[in-house]
């Protein structure tokens, strides 16, 4: 054998599924930027500058919702349609859409395509992908249709909007809500509907269902009557999602009840509704029903924490994921009790999952810290505002204290990077950037150290 034949070929740049996913999202952002840069994409004369187009394309593909211009007035019908399609593509996942297209065209699916889709949909095995992808797409489109119909009827009958405008508004908000994007066609987002339970709760339901994660939703549909048979993933997601929603609602009520800029002027029942909606939206939805700039510092900090945690795995939500937070909480509880294993229900959480949760959380904290430092250095804003903006971008939430449009271009570029990394996932991105995995054939002797 010649030396040339004996050498290993260098790994292809897109051989790793994680790299393929990152490249697919980058391509979608590039296409969206090009389309939003066209003169036809803006409602007024001229065209959007490159940074504005890039910022909004990234925010849409990464289902974030941060904006530097008003979506309903700055973008034309064409531009809004582009944003809607980018949100849908980002929510489903570029890899999932590509897998569906391959199934429809050739009825065949290569192993590499299966592995790519497996990373994006978090399917357990490659063999499960065909039914998983079909169910995900059918479920998403069905749920969005139901939400769109309810909202369109409410906008038309309750607010007197013309039917075409009500239908478009219903569809846009349904897709944006279910995909946890937070884009709205009104300058004040949901502030005008703060006392409307139909609009508020419908959007909240779409946000929660879309953010739970498709494996959890499908399992709940089958096993909702028998909680004891739930998997560890479903148990952690449901328990901690409910706990965080309840905790957030109670704290919002306690802190903001007398704040004249938020809950103060509202009646008793409306206060509870508004507090609940305000607690749901940091699960990476991005709609705001209250003036965030008027929040108390304690509420801003609570919202930062809820945004950073995010929603469920394999859903449309961002953040480090509630499963990551839940696993770390169980790890801490086991350590405090001196238990050798981390147990959830009647199952033991593998050490690999514990390390993965720790890695995701630490990478997330590191990115937020670096992003906050850089943006703080580029602006004269207060720390609370900068931290809120950075966490919102990284966790792909879209909530803002109203300072996004006024940030200097360099700071907006930082948010673009954070949105992209936050959507791909810190661990997925790190895996995609790694040149190769090394299989260790030996283990060194163990030595305990003093911790703390």
Short mmCIF file of C-alpha atoms in Angstrom, two decimals:
data_model
loop_
_atom_site.label_atom_id
_atom_site.label_comp_id
_atom_site.label_asym_id
_atom_site.label_seq_id
_atom_site.Cartn_x
_atom_site.Cartn_y
_atom_site.Cartn_z
CA UNK A 1 0.00 0.00 0.00
CA UNK A 2 1.41 3.37 -0.99
CA UNK A 3 1.88 6.09 1.62
CA UNK A 4 -0.79 8.17 -0.08
CA UNK A 5 -3.32 5.38 0.24
CA UNK A 6 -2.38 4.75 3.84
CA UNK A 7 -3.16 8.29 4.88
CA UNK A 8 -6.58 9.18 6.20
CA UNK A 9 -8.49 11.75 4.26
CA UNK A 10 -9.19 14.93 6.18
CA UNK A 11 -12.68 15.13 7.60
CA UNK A 12 -15.12 17.08 5.48
CA UNK A 13 -16.22 20.34 7.05
CA UNK A 14 -19.92 19.41 6.98
CA UNK A 15 -19.58 15.77 7.90
CA UNK A 16 -20.82 16.30 11.43
CA UNK A 17 -24.62 16.67 11.77
CA UNK A 18 -24.08 19.59 14.13
CA UNK A 19 -22.06 21.41 11.47
CA UNK A 20 -24.71 20.70 8.86
CA UNK A 21 -27.39 22.18 11.10
CA UNK A 22 -25.31 25.28 11.85
CA UNK A 23 -24.60 25.72 8.14
CA UNK A 24 -28.28 25.26 7.27
CA UNK A 25 -29.34 27.93 9.72
CA UNK A 26 -26.60 30.24 8.46
CA UNK A 27 -27.81 29.70 4.90
CA UNK A 28 -31.38 30.47 5.94
CA UNK A 29 -30.20 33.68 7.60
CA UNK A 30 -28.29 34.64 4.44
CA UNK A 31 -31.33 34.02 2.22
CA UNK A 32 -33.58 35.94 4.61
CA UNK A 33 -31.14 38.85 4.73
CA UNK A 34 -31.06 39.02 0.93
CA UNK A 35 -34.87 38.98 0.67
CA UNK A 36 -35.37 41.58 3.39
CA UNK A 37 -32.80 43.80 1.66
CA UNK A 38 -35.00 44.07 -1.45
CA UNK A 39 -36.90 47.35 -1.94
CA UNK A 40 -40.18 45.44 -2.10
CA UNK A 41 -39.67 44.21 1.49
CA UNK A 42 -40.17 47.64 3.07
CA UNK A 43 -43.41 49.59 3.25
CA UNK A 44 -41.75 52.96 2.67
CA UNK A 45 -39.38 54.18 -0.03
CA UNK A 46 -35.90 52.75 -0.31
CA UNK A 47 -34.69 49.51 1.20
CA UNK A 48 -33.53 48.18 4.53
CA UNK A 49 -29.83 48.56 5.25
CA UNK A 50 -27.75 45.41 5.54
CA UNK A 51 -27.59 45.39 9.35
CA UNK A 52 -31.35 45.83 9.72
CA UNK A 53 -32.02 43.02 7.25
CA UNK A 54 -29.43 40.75 8.89
CA UNK A 55 -30.71 41.47 12.40
CA UNK A 56 -34.34 40.69 11.56
CA UNK A 57 -33.52 37.65 9.42
CA UNK A 58 -31.47 36.20 12.26
CA UNK A 59 -34.14 37.06 14.81
CA UNK A 60 -36.80 35.33 12.66
CA UNK A 61 -34.81 32.20 11.78
CA UNK A 62 -33.68 31.87 15.39
CA UNK A 63 -37.29 32.49 16.54
CA UNK A 64 -36.19 35.28 18.85
CA UNK A 65 -38.36 38.32 18.24
CA UNK A 66 -35.90 41.13 18.96
CA UNK A 67 -36.43 43.95 16.46
CA UNK A 68 -34.90 47.29 15.64
CA UNK A 69 -37.87 48.52 13.57
CA UNK A 70 -41.64 48.07 13.96
CA UNK A 71 -42.68 44.88 12.18
CA UNK A 72 -46.19 46.04 11.29
CA UNK A 73 -45.28 49.40 9.77
CA UNK A 74 -41.70 49.14 8.51
CA UNK A 75 -42.04 45.90 6.52
CA UNK A 76 -44.40 45.52 3.60
CA UNK A 77 -46.68 42.55 3.09
CA UNK A 78 -43.82 40.85 1.25
CA UNK A 79 -41.39 41.57 4.08
CA UNK A 80 -43.82 40.30 6.70
CA UNK A 81 -44.36 37.13 4.65
CA UNK A 82 -40.60 36.59 4.49
CA UNK A 83 -40.39 36.97 8.26
CA UNK A 84 -43.29 34.55 8.71
CA UNK A 85 -41.65 31.91 6.53
CA UNK A 86 -38.32 32.36 8.31
CA UNK A 87 -40.04 31.93 11.68
CA UNK A 88 -41.76 28.76 10.49
CA UNK A 89 -38.54 27.37 9.06
CA UNK A 90 -36.62 28.18 12.22
CA UNK A 91 -39.29 26.70 14.45
CA UNK A 92 -39.53 23.42 12.64
CA UNK A 93 -35.81 23.31 12.11
CA UNK A 94 -34.04 23.53 8.78
CA UNK A 95 -33.01 19.89 9.08
CA UNK A 96 -36.59 18.76 9.72
CA UNK A 97 -37.85 20.60 6.66
CA UNK A 98 -35.07 19.12 4.53
CA UNK A 99 -35.91 15.65 5.81
CA UNK A 100 -39.59 16.11 4.95
CA UNK A 101 -38.69 17.30 1.46
CA UNK A 102 -36.50 14.25 0.92
CA UNK A 103 -39.35 11.98 2.02
CA UNK A 104 -41.84 13.64 -0.32
CA UNK A 105 -39.58 13.69 -3.37
CA UNK A 106 -37.67 10.42 -3.27
CA UNK A 107 -39.38 8.46 -0.48
CA UNK A 108 -35.87 7.55 0.60
CA UNK A 109 -33.70 8.94 3.35
CA UNK A 110 -29.96 8.52 3.54
CA UNK A 111 -28.19 7.71 6.79
CA UNK A 112 -26.42 11.06 6.96
CA UNK A 113 -29.69 12.95 6.44
CA UNK A 114 -31.24 10.85 9.20
CA UNK A 115 -28.41 11.68 11.58
CA UNK A 116 -28.74 15.39 10.79
CA UNK A 117 -32.47 15.34 11.45
CA UNK A 118 -31.92 13.28 14.58
CA UNK A 119 -29.77 16.00 16.10
CA UNK A 120 -32.35 18.69 15.30
CA UNK A 121 -35.48 16.79 16.40
CA UNK A 122 -33.77 15.03 19.33
CA UNK A 123 -35.19 11.69 18.15
CA UNK A 124 -33.99 8.67 20.08
CA UNK A 125 -32.93 6.55 17.09
CA UNK A 126 -32.43 7.18 13.41
CA UNK A 127 -35.06 4.56 12.58
CA UNK A 128 -37.70 6.65 14.37
CA UNK A 129 -37.22 9.71 12.17
CA UNK A 130 -39.79 9.10 9.44
CA UNK A 131 -42.85 8.96 11.73
CA UNK A 132 -41.37 11.59 14.04
CA UNK A 133 -40.89 14.14 11.28
CA UNK A 134 -44.36 13.49 9.87
CA UNK A 135 -46.00 13.83 13.27
CA UNK A 136 -44.06 16.98 14.13
CA UNK A 137 -45.01 18.74 10.90
CA UNK A 138 -48.67 17.67 11.02
CA UNK A 139 -48.95 18.62 14.68
CA UNK A 140 -47.33 22.03 14.19
CA UNK A 141 -49.47 22.96 11.21
CA UNK A 142 -52.65 21.71 12.88
CA UNK A 143 -51.97 23.60 16.11
CA UNK A 144 -51.10 26.80 14.26
CA UNK A 145 -54.29 26.53 12.21
CA UNK A 146 -56.47 26.22 15.31
CA UNK A 147 -54.77 29.17 17.00
CA UNK A 148 -54.99 31.26 13.83
CA UNK A 149 -58.73 30.62 13.50
CA UNK A 150 -59.42 31.59 17.14
CA UNK A 151 -57.33 34.77 16.89
CA UNK A 152 -58.75 35.78 13.50
CA UNK A 153 -62.30 35.41 14.78
CA UNK A 154 -61.47 37.44 17.88
CA UNK A 155 -59.77 40.21 15.91
CA UNK A 156 -62.67 40.39 13.44
CA UNK A 157 -65.62 40.05 15.82
CA UNK A 158 -64.19 41.60 18.97
CA UNK A 159 -62.17 44.46 17.51
CA UNK A 160 -63.93 45.13 14.22
CA UNK A 161 -60.93 44.44 11.99
CA UNK A 162 -61.56 43.78 8.31
CA UNK A 163 -61.63 40.06 7.54
CA UNK A 164 -58.44 39.99 5.41
CA UNK A 165 -56.52 41.96 8.05
CA UNK A 166 -57.90 39.80 10.87
CA UNK A 167 -56.99 36.58 9.06
CA UNK A 168 -53.45 37.77 8.31
CA UNK A 169 -52.99 38.98 11.87
CA UNK A 170 -54.33 35.69 13.23
CA UNK A 171 -52.02 33.61 11.05
CA UNK A 172 -48.96 35.75 11.78
CA UNK A 173 -49.47 35.75 15.54
CA UNK A 174 -50.33 32.02 15.58
CA UNK A 175 -47.11 31.04 13.80
CA UNK A 176 -45.08 33.48 15.86
CA UNK A 177 -46.59 32.26 19.15
CA UNK A 178 -46.37 28.53 18.52
CA UNK A 179 -42.77 28.87 17.37
CA UNK A 180 -41.98 31.00 20.43
CA UNK A 181 -40.81 33.81 18.15
CA UNK A 182 -42.53 36.82 19.70
CA UNK A 183 -42.87 38.83 16.48
CA UNK A 184 -46.04 40.91 16.47
CA UNK A 185 -47.72 43.23 14.00
CA UNK A 186 -48.55 45.83 16.64
CA UNK A 187 -46.01 48.27 18.00
CA UNK A 188 -47.06 47.54 21.60
CA UNK A 189 -47.09 43.75 21.11
CA UNK A 190 -49.87 42.44 23.42
CA UNK A 191 -50.20 45.49 25.66
CA UNK A 192 -53.48 46.37 23.97
CA UNK A 193 -54.86 42.92 24.87
CA UNK A 194 -53.72 42.87 28.50
CA UNK A 195 -57.34 42.51 29.67
CA UNK A 196 -58.47 40.19 26.86
CA UNK A 197 -58.42 36.57 28.08
CA UNK A 198 -59.23 35.14 24.63
CA UNK A 199 -56.23 36.67 22.87
CA UNK A 200 -53.88 36.41 25.86
CA UNK A 201 -54.67 32.82 26.87
CA UNK A 202 -54.81 31.54 23.29
CA UNK A 203 -51.34 32.90 22.60
CA UNK A 204 -50.12 31.59 25.97
CA UNK A 205 -51.45 28.12 25.18
CA UNK A 206 -49.66 28.13 21.83
CA UNK A 207 -46.45 29.29 23.50
CA UNK A 208 -46.59 26.64 26.23
CA UNK A 209 -47.46 23.75 23.89
CA UNK A 210 -44.83 24.75 21.35
CA UNK A 211 -42.24 25.19 24.10
CA UNK A 212 -42.84 21.89 25.88
CA UNK A 213 -41.09 19.89 23.19
CA UNK A 214 -42.63 17.48 20.72
CA UNK A 215 -41.59 14.23 22.46
CA UNK A 216 -43.24 15.49 25.66
CA UNK A 217 -46.41 16.60 23.88
CA UNK A 218 -46.76 13.27 22.08
CA UNK A 219 -46.19 11.30 25.28
CA UNK A 220 -48.69 13.42 27.21
CA UNK A 221 -51.26 12.80 24.49
CA UNK A 222 -50.83 9.05 25.02
CA UNK A 223 -50.18 8.83 28.76
CA UNK A 224 -51.81 11.91 30.31
CA UNK A 225 -53.94 9.74 32.59
CA UNK A 226 -51.02 7.73 33.96
CA UNK A 227 -48.31 10.11 35.25
CA UNK A 228 -46.44 7.21 36.86
CA UNK A 229 -45.61 5.84 33.41
CA UNK A 230 -44.14 9.12 32.17
CA UNK A 231 -40.55 9.12 31.01
CA UNK A 232 -37.92 11.10 32.89
CA UNK A 233 -37.91 13.72 30.11
CA UNK A 234 -41.66 14.28 30.37
CA UNK A 235 -41.64 14.21 34.16
CA UNK A 236 -38.87 16.82 34.44
CA UNK A 237 -40.35 19.04 31.73
CA UNK A 238 -43.89 19.04 33.13
CA UNK A 239 -42.94 19.37 36.79
CA UNK A 240 -40.41 22.16 36.35
CA UNK A 241 -42.37 24.00 33.67
CA UNK A 242 -45.39 24.11 35.97
CA UNK A 243 -43.26 25.09 38.94
CA UNK A 244 -41.57 27.95 37.09
CA UNK A 245 -44.86 29.24 35.68
CA UNK A 246 -46.48 29.22 39.11
CA UNK A 247 -43.43 30.77 40.76
CA UNK A 248 -43.16 33.46 38.08
CA UNK A 249 -46.85 34.35 38.33
CA UNK A 250 -46.75 34.67 42.12
CA UNK A 251 -43.59 36.79 42.12
CA UNK A 252 -44.90 39.03 39.34
CA UNK A 253 -48.05 39.64 41.37
CA UNK A 254 -46.16 40.27 44.57
CA UNK A 255 -43.60 42.66 43.11
CA UNK A 256 -45.60 44.48 40.43
CA UNK A 257 -49.08 44.65 42.02
CA UNK A 258 -48.66 48.29 43.08
CA UNK A 259 -46.38 49.41 40.27
CA UNK A 260 -48.28 52.19 38.43
CA UNK A 261 -46.39 51.39 35.23
CA UNK A 262 -47.40 47.71 35.07
CA UNK A 263 -50.05 45.91 37.17
CA UNK A 264 -51.03 48.83 39.40
CA UNK A 265 -53.89 50.28 37.33
CA UNK A 266 -55.44 46.85 36.54
CA UNK A 267 -58.35 45.20 38.35
CA UNK A 268 -57.97 42.08 40.49
CA UNK A 269 -58.79 39.44 37.88
CA UNK A 270 -56.92 41.28 35.16
CA UNK A 271 -53.87 41.51 37.42
CA UNK A 272 -53.76 37.73 37.78
CA UNK A 273 -54.21 37.26 34.02
CA UNK A 274 -51.52 39.81 33.22
CA UNK A 275 -49.10 38.31 35.75
CA UNK A 276 -49.64 34.84 34.31
CA UNK A 277 -49.04 36.04 30.74
CA UNK A 278 -45.95 37.94 31.87
CA UNK A 279 -44.64 34.72 33.48
CA UNK A 280 -45.32 32.64 30.35
CA UNK A 281 -43.59 34.93 27.86
CA UNK A 282 -40.04 34.63 29.28
CA UNK A 283 -40.27 30.93 28.35
CA UNK A 284 -38.79 32.38 25.11
CA UNK A 285 -42.03 33.62 23.54
CA UNK A 286 -41.08 37.31 23.34
CA UNK A 287 -44.54 38.93 23.43
CA UNK A 288 -44.99 41.55 26.13
CA UNK A 289 -48.33 42.50 27.65
CA UNK A 290 -46.78 45.05 30.04
CA UNK A 291 -44.24 47.84 29.70
CA UNK A 292 -41.00 46.02 30.46
CA UNK A 293 -39.11 49.30 30.83
CA UNK A 294 -41.33 50.01 33.87
CA UNK A 295 -40.52 46.69 35.59
CA UNK A 296 -39.05 46.77 39.07
CA UNK A 297 -35.37 45.66 39.23
CA UNK A 298 -36.45 42.46 41.04
CA UNK A 299 -38.85 41.61 38.20
CA UNK A 300 -36.17 42.23 35.60
CA UNK A 301 -33.87 39.82 37.43
CA UNK A 302 -36.63 37.20 37.68
CA UNK A 303 -37.34 37.57 33.97
CA UNK A 304 -33.62 37.18 33.24
CA UNK A 305 -33.63 33.87 35.10
CA UNK A 306 -36.80 32.59 33.42
CA UNK A 307 -35.48 33.56 29.98
CA UNK A 308 -32.13 31.88 30.61
CA UNK A 309 -33.83 28.62 31.63
CA UNK A 310 -36.20 28.67 28.67
CA UNK A 311 -38.55 25.88 27.62
CA UNK A 312 -38.51 22.18 26.90
CA UNK A 313 -36.06 20.21 24.80
CA UNK A 314 -36.93 19.40 21.17
CA UNK A 315 -39.47 22.21 21.08
CA UNK A 316 -39.50 25.70 19.63
CA UNK A 317 -38.31 27.38 22.83
CA UNK A 318 -34.77 28.52 23.53
CA UNK A 319 -32.65 28.97 26.64
CA UNK A 320 -30.58 26.25 28.24
CA UNK A 321 -33.87 24.27 28.46
CA UNK A 322 -35.96 23.44 31.46
CA UNK A 323 -34.69 19.85 31.33
CA UNK A 324 -31.14 21.10 31.83
CA UNK A 325 -32.26 23.16 34.82
CA UNK A 326 -34.28 20.24 36.19
CA UNK A 327 -31.43 17.76 35.89
CA UNK A 328 -29.05 20.14 37.68
CA UNK A 329 -31.64 20.65 40.42
CA UNK A 330 -31.91 16.89 40.93
CA UNK A 331 -28.12 16.60 40.91
CA UNK A 332 -27.91 19.22 43.65
CA UNK A 333 -30.61 17.48 45.66
CA UNK A 334 -28.85 14.12 45.38
CA UNK A 335 -25.56 15.69 46.41
CA UNK A 336 -27.12 17.39 49.43
CA UNK A 337 -28.65 14.09 50.51
CA UNK A 338 -25.46 12.15 49.88
CA UNK A 339 -27.12 9.85 47.34
CA UNK A 340 -24.73 8.10 44.96
CA UNK A 341 -27.25 8.26 42.09
CA UNK A 342 -29.48 10.99 40.69
CA UNK A 343 -32.99 9.59 40.59
CA UNK A 344 -36.15 10.99 39.02
CA UNK A 345 -39.25 8.97 39.72
CA UNK A 346 -38.23 5.33 39.36
CA UNK A 347 -35.36 6.00 36.99
CA UNK A 348 -31.70 6.91 37.36
CA UNK A 349 -30.27 9.81 35.35
CA UNK A 350 -27.06 8.72 33.56
CA UNK A 351 -23.83 10.48 34.39
CA UNK A 352 -23.52 11.48 30.72
CA UNK A 353 -26.76 13.47 30.96
CA UNK A 354 -25.53 15.16 34.12
CA UNK A 355 -22.30 16.23 32.41
CA UNK A 356 -24.24 17.42 29.37
CA UNK A 357 -26.55 19.53 31.51
CA UNK A 358 -23.59 21.04 33.34
CA UNK A 359 -21.80 21.78 30.06
CA UNK A 360 -24.84 23.47 28.53
CA UNK A 361 -25.44 25.60 31.63
CA UNK A 362 -21.82 26.66 31.95
CA UNK A 363 -21.49 27.45 28.25
CA UNK A 364 -24.68 29.48 28.46
CA UNK A 365 -23.46 31.40 31.49
CA UNK A 366 -20.14 32.04 29.78
CA UNK A 367 -21.74 33.37 26.61
CA UNK A 368 -24.09 35.63 28.57
CA UNK A 369 -21.20 36.94 30.67
CA UNK A 370 -19.03 37.68 27.63
CA UNK A 371 -21.93 39.20 25.72
CA UNK A 372 -22.88 41.41 28.65
CA UNK A 373 -19.29 42.58 29.06
CA UNK A 374 -18.95 43.49 25.38
CA UNK A 375 -22.30 45.27 25.06
CA UNK A 376 -21.69 47.09 28.34
CA UNK A 377 -18.39 48.33 26.93
CA UNK A 378 -20.06 49.49 23.70
CA UNK A 379 -22.94 51.40 25.30
CA UNK A 380 -23.77 53.74 28.15
CA UNK A 381 -26.79 51.70 29.27
CA UNK A 382 -27.27 50.42 32.79
CA UNK A 383 -26.27 46.91 33.72
CA UNK A 384 -29.89 45.76 34.18
CA UNK A 385 -30.82 46.80 30.65
CA UNK A 386 -27.71 45.29 29.06
CA UNK A 387 -28.06 41.98 30.90
CA UNK A 388 -31.74 41.78 29.98
CA UNK A 389 -31.01 42.39 26.30
CA UNK A 390 -28.15 39.88 26.19
CA UNK A 391 -30.07 37.12 27.97
CA UNK A 392 -33.07 37.75 25.71
CA UNK A 393 -30.89 37.36 22.63
CA UNK A 394 -29.02 34.27 23.82
CA UNK A 395 -32.19 32.54 25.02
CA UNK A 396 -33.96 33.53 21.76
CA UNK A 397 -36.75 35.22 23.73
CA UNK A 398 -37.24 38.62 22.13
CA UNK A 399 -38.32 40.58 25.19
CA UNK A 400 -36.70 44.00 25.49
CA UNK A 401 -36.72 47.08 27.68
CA UNK A 402 -36.95 49.12 24.47
CA UNK A 403 -33.27 49.77 23.86
CA UNK A 404 -32.64 47.42 20.93
CA UNK A 405 -33.14 49.99 18.18
CA UNK A 406 -30.84 52.48 19.90
CA UNK A 407 -27.89 50.14 20.27
CA UNK A 408 -24.80 50.94 18.20
CA UNK A 409 -24.18 48.68 15.18
CA UNK A 410 -21.40 46.76 16.92
CA UNK A 411 -23.70 45.91 19.84
CA UNK A 412 -26.43 44.78 17.44
CA UNK A 413 -23.92 42.47 15.75
CA UNK A 414 -23.15 40.98 19.17
CA UNK A 415 -26.87 40.26 19.64
CA UNK A 416 -27.01 38.68 16.18
CA UNK A 417 -24.22 36.28 17.16
CA UNK A 418 -25.91 35.50 20.48
CA UNK A 419 -29.24 34.78 18.77
CA UNK A 420 -27.58 32.43 16.30
CA UNK A 421 -25.58 30.58 18.93
CA UNK A 422 -28.58 30.43 21.25
CA UNK A 423 -30.77 28.81 18.59
CA UNK A 424 -28.19 26.27 17.52
CA UNK A 425 -27.43 25.46 21.12
CA UNK A 426 -24.14 25.94 22.96
CA UNK A 427 -23.37 22.23 23.15
CA UNK A 428 -24.40 21.54 19.54
CA UNK A 429 -22.27 24.41 18.30
CA UNK A 430 -19.29 23.30 20.37
CA UNK A 431 -19.68 19.78 19.01
CA UNK A 432 -19.92 21.08 15.46
CA UNK A 433 -16.74 23.13 15.85
CA UNK A 434 -14.79 20.20 17.24
CA UNK A 435 -12.56 18.61 14.63
CA UNK A 436 -13.19 15.05 15.73
CA UNK A 437 -14.09 12.93 18.70
CA UNK A 438 -11.36 10.92 20.33
CA UNK A 439 -12.07 7.50 21.76
CA UNK A 440 -9.91 6.95 24.82
CA UNK A 441 -8.59 3.41 25.22
CA UNK A 442 -7.30 3.94 28.73
CA UNK A 443 -8.43 5.55 31.97
CA UNK A 444 -6.10 7.19 34.44
CA UNK A 445 -6.20 6.36 38.16
CA UNK A 446 -8.83 8.26 40.11
CA UNK A 447 -7.85 10.84 42.73
CA UNK A 448 -10.34 12.84 44.78
CA UNK A 449 -9.82 16.55 45.40
CA UNK A 450 -11.25 19.07 47.83
CA UNK A 451 -14.18 20.93 46.25
CA UNK A 452 -15.53 24.14 47.78
#
